[in-house]
Coordinates of C-alpha atoms in Angstrom, one line a residue:
X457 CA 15.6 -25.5 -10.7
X458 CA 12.1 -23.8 -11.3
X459 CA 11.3 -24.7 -7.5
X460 CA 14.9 -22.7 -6.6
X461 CA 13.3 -19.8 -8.7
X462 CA 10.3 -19.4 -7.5
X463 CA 11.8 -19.3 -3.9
X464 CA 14.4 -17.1 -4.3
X465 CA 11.9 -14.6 -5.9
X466 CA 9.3 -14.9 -3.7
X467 CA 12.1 -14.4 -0.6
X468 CA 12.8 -11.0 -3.0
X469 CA 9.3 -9.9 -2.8
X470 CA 9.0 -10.4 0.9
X471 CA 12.5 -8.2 1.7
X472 CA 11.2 -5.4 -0.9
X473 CA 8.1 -5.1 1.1
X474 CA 10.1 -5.2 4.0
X475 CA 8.2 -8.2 6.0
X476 CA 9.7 -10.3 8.5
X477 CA 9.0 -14.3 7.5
X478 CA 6.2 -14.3 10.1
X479 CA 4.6 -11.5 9.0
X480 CA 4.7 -12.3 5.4
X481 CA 3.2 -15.9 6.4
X482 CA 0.0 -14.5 8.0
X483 CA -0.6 -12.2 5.2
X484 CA -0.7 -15.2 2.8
X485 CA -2.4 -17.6 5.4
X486 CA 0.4 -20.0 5.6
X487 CA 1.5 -22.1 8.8
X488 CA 3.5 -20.6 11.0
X489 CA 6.7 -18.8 8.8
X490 CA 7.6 -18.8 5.2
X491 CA 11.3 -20.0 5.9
X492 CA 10.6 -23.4 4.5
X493 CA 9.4 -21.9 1.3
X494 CA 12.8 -19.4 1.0
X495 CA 14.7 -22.7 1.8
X496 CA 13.0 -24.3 -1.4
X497 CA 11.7 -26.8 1.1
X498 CA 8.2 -26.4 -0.1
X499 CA 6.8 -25.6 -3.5
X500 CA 5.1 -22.4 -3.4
X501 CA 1.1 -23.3 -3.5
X502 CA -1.8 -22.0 -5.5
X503 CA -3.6 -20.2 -3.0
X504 CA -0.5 -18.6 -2.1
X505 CA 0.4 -17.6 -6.0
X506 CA -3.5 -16.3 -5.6
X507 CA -2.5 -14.3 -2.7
X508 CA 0.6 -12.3 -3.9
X509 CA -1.5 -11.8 -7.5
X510 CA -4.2 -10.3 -5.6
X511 CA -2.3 -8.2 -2.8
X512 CA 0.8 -7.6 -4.3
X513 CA 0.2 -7.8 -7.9
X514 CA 2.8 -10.2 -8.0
X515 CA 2.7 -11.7 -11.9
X516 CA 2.8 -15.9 -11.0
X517 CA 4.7 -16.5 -14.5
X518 CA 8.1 -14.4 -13.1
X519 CA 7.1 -16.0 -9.9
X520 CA 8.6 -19.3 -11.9
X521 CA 11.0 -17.8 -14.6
X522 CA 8.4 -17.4 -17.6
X523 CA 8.0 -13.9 -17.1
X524 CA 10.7 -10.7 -16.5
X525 CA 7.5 -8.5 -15.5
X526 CA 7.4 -8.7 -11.6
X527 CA 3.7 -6.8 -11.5
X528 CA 1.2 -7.4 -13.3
X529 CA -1.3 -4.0 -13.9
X530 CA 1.7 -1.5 -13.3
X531 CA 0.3 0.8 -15.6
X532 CA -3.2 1.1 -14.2
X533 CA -2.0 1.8 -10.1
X534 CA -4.8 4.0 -8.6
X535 CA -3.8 5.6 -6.3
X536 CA -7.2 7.6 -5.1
X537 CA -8.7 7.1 -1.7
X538 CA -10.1 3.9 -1.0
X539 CA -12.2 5.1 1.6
X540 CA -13.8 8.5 2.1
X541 CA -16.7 10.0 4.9
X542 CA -18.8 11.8 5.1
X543 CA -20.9 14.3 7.8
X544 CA -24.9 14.3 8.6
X545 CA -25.0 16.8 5.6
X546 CA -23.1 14.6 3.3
X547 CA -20.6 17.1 3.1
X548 CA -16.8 15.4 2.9
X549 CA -14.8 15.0 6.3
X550 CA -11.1 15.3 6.7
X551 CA -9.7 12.0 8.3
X552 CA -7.0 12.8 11.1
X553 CA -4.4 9.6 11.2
X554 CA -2.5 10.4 13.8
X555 CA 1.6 8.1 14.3
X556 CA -0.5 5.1 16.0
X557 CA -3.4 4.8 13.5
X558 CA -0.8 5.0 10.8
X559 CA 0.6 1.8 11.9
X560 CA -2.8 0.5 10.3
X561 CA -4.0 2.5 8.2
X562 CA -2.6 0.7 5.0
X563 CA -3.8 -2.8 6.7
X564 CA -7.4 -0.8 6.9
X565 CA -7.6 1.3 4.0
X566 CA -10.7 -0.7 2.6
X567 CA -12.5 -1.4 6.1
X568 CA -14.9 1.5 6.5
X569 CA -15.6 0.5 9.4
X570 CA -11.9 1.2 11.2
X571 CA -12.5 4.8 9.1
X572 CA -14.9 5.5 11.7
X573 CA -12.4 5.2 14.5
X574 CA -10.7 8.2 13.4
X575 CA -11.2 11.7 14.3
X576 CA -12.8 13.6 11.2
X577 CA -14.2 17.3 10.7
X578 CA -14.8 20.1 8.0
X579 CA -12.4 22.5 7.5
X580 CA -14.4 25.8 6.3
X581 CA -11.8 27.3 4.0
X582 CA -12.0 27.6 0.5
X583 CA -8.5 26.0 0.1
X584 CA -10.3 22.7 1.3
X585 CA -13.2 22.5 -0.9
X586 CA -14.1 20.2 -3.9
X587 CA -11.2 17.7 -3.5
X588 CA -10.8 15.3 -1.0
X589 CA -8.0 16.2 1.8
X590 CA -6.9 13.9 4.9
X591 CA -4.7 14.6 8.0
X592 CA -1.7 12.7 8.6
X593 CA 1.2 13.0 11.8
X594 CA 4.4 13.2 11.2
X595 CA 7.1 11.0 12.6
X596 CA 10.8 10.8 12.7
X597 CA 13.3 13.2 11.4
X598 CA 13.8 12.5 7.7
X599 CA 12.0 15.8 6.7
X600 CA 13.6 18.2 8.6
X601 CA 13.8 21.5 8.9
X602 CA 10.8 21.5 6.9
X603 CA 8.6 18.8 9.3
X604 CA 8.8 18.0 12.3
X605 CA 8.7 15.2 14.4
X606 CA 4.5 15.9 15.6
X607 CA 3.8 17.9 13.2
X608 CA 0.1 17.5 10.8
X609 CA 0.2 17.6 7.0
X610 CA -3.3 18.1 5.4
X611 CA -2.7 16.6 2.2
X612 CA -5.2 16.7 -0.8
X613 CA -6.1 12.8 -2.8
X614 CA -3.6 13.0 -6.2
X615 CA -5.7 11.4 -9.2
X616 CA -3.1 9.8 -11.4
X617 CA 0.7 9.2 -11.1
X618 CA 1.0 11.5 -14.5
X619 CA 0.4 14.4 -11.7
X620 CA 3.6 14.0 -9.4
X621 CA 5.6 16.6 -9.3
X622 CA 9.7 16.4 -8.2
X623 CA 8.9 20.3 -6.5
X624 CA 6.4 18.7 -3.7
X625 CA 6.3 16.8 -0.6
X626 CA 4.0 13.3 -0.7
X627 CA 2.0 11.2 1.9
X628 CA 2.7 8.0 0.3
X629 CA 0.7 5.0 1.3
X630 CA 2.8 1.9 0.5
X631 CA 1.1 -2.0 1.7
X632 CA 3.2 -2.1 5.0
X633 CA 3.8 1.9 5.7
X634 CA 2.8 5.8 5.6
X635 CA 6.1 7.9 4.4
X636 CA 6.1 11.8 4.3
X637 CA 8.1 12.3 0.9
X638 CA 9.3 14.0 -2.3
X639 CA 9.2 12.2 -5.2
X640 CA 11.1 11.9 -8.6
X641 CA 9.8 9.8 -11.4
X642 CA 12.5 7.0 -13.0
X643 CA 12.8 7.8 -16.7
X644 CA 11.6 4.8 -18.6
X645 CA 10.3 2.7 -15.7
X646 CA 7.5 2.0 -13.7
X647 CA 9.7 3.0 -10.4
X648 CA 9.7 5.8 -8.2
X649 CA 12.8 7.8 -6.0
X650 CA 11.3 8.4 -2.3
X651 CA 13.5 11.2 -1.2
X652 CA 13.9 13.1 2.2
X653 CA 14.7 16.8 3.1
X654 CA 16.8 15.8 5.9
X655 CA 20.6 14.5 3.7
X656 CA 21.0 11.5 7.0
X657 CA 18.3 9.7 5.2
X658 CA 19.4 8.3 1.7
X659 CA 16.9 7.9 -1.3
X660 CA 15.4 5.1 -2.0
X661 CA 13.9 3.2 -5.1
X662 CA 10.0 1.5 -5.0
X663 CA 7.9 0.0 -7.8
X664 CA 4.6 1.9 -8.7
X665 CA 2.8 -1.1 -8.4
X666 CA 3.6 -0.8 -4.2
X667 CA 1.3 2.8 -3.9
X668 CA -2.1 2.4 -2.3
X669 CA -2.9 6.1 -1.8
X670 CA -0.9 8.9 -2.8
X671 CA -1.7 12.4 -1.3
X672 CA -0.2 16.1 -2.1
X673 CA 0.6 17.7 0.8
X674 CA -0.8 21.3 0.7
X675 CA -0.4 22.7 4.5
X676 CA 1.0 22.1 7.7
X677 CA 0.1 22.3 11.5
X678 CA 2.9 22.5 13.7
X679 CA 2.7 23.1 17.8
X680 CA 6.4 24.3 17.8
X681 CA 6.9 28.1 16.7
X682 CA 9.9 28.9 17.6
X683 CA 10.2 32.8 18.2
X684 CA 14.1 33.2 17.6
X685 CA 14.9 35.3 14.5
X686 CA 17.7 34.7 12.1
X687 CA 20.0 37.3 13.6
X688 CA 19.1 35.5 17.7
X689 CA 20.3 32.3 15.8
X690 CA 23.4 34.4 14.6
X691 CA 23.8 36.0 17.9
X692 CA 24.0 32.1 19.2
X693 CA 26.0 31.1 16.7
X694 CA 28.8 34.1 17.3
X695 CA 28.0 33.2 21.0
X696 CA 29.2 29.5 21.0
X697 CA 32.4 30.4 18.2
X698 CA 33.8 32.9 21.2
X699 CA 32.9 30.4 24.0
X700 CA 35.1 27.7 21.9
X701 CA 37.6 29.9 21.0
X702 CA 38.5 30.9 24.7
X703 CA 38.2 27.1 26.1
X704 CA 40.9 26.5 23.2
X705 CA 43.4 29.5 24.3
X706 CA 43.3 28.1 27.7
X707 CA 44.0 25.2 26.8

């Protein structure tokens, strides 16, 4: 029974941090795919207990029904920047990470050395002193009208969880992805509501313990100015309602 357990909550962890079996298997170092492990075929080993302790958080006695705390340190989640630079006058840069790089950034965030990949400059503007403030792309839909698909955020570091705000919009740094967000806190819990502008996309639900970075977005840069006022969109609008009202009378 405790083998059954373990397996089925170790399966849990990998589809909450939405890795395929292969995936989650080379992040732990084992052989090949951890189907045999979700099949209860094979007990789950120390080195890989070690593993999801020290990547995850993942608290070994709920691993095997001792515990009902999934993460261990849930209170104390930093969520500051890992990794900063810095210019020949030891003056902060701001890290660009465009839609590619984000694909590994949270992979990289400690190598300093895949930092250095990135474009970086200083942004002379009082906005963007005395914090530190990085550049992230936006991709897909979900925060329309407000972002768009290309757009930059320049986001400043956020210090502590206690500072989230349900009014803003978030990079959020997760272990396997880079989401553009809102947030709302979960009374009584150490979970988090990931929201998007656009309605399509429904909320969703993550543990605190899943953050990396978290940063506030402050500005925007956006190649797509659209010089149409309200009442050209109206015009538009009356436009099309005539065009379909005519194709119906023929009809």
């Amino acid at each position: 029974m405790e083998n059954e357990l373990s397996a089925k909550r170790f399966t849990e962890v990998r589809r909450e941090l939405n890795f395929t079996q292969a995936e989650f298997a080379d992040l732990l170092g084992i052989t090949k795919t951890t189907a045999d492990i979700e099949r209860g075929r094979t007990k789950l080993s120390g080195k890989v207990v070690a593993e999801l302790l020290r990547q995850f958080k993942i608290n070994p006695l709920w691993l095997f029904g001792e515990s009902n705390q999934r993460y261990l340190e849930a209170s104390s989640v930093s969520v500051m920047p890992k990794v900063v630079t810095v210019d020949q006058a030891d003056n902060e840069n701001m890290v660009l990470v465009n839609a590619k790089a984000a694909a590994g950034y949270p992979q990289n965030i400690h190598d300093t050395s895949w930092y250095r990949q990135l474009p970086a400059f200083d942004l002379p503007i009082p906005q963007f002193r005395n914090a530190s403030y990085r550049g992230f792309q936006v991709e897909g839909e979900s925060m329309l009208p407000n972002l768009r698909p290309g757009d930059w955020v320049l986001a400043r570091a956020v210090e502590s969880l206690d500072d989230i705000s349900a009014n803003r919009i978030y990079v959020v740094v997760l272990h396997d992805a880079v989401l553009v967000k809102k947030i709302e806190k979960i009374p009584g819990s150490d979970r988090l509501r990931l929201i998007s502008l656009n309605e399509s996309y429904a909320p969703y639900e993550i543990e605190t313990s899943q953050l990396q970075e978290l940063w506030l977005v402050s500005s925007k840069l956006t190649f797509s100015i659209d010089a149409t006022t309200e009442s050209g969109l109206l015009r538009q609008l009356q436009q099309s309602m005539d065009e379909l009202k005519e194709k119906l009378a023929r009809a």
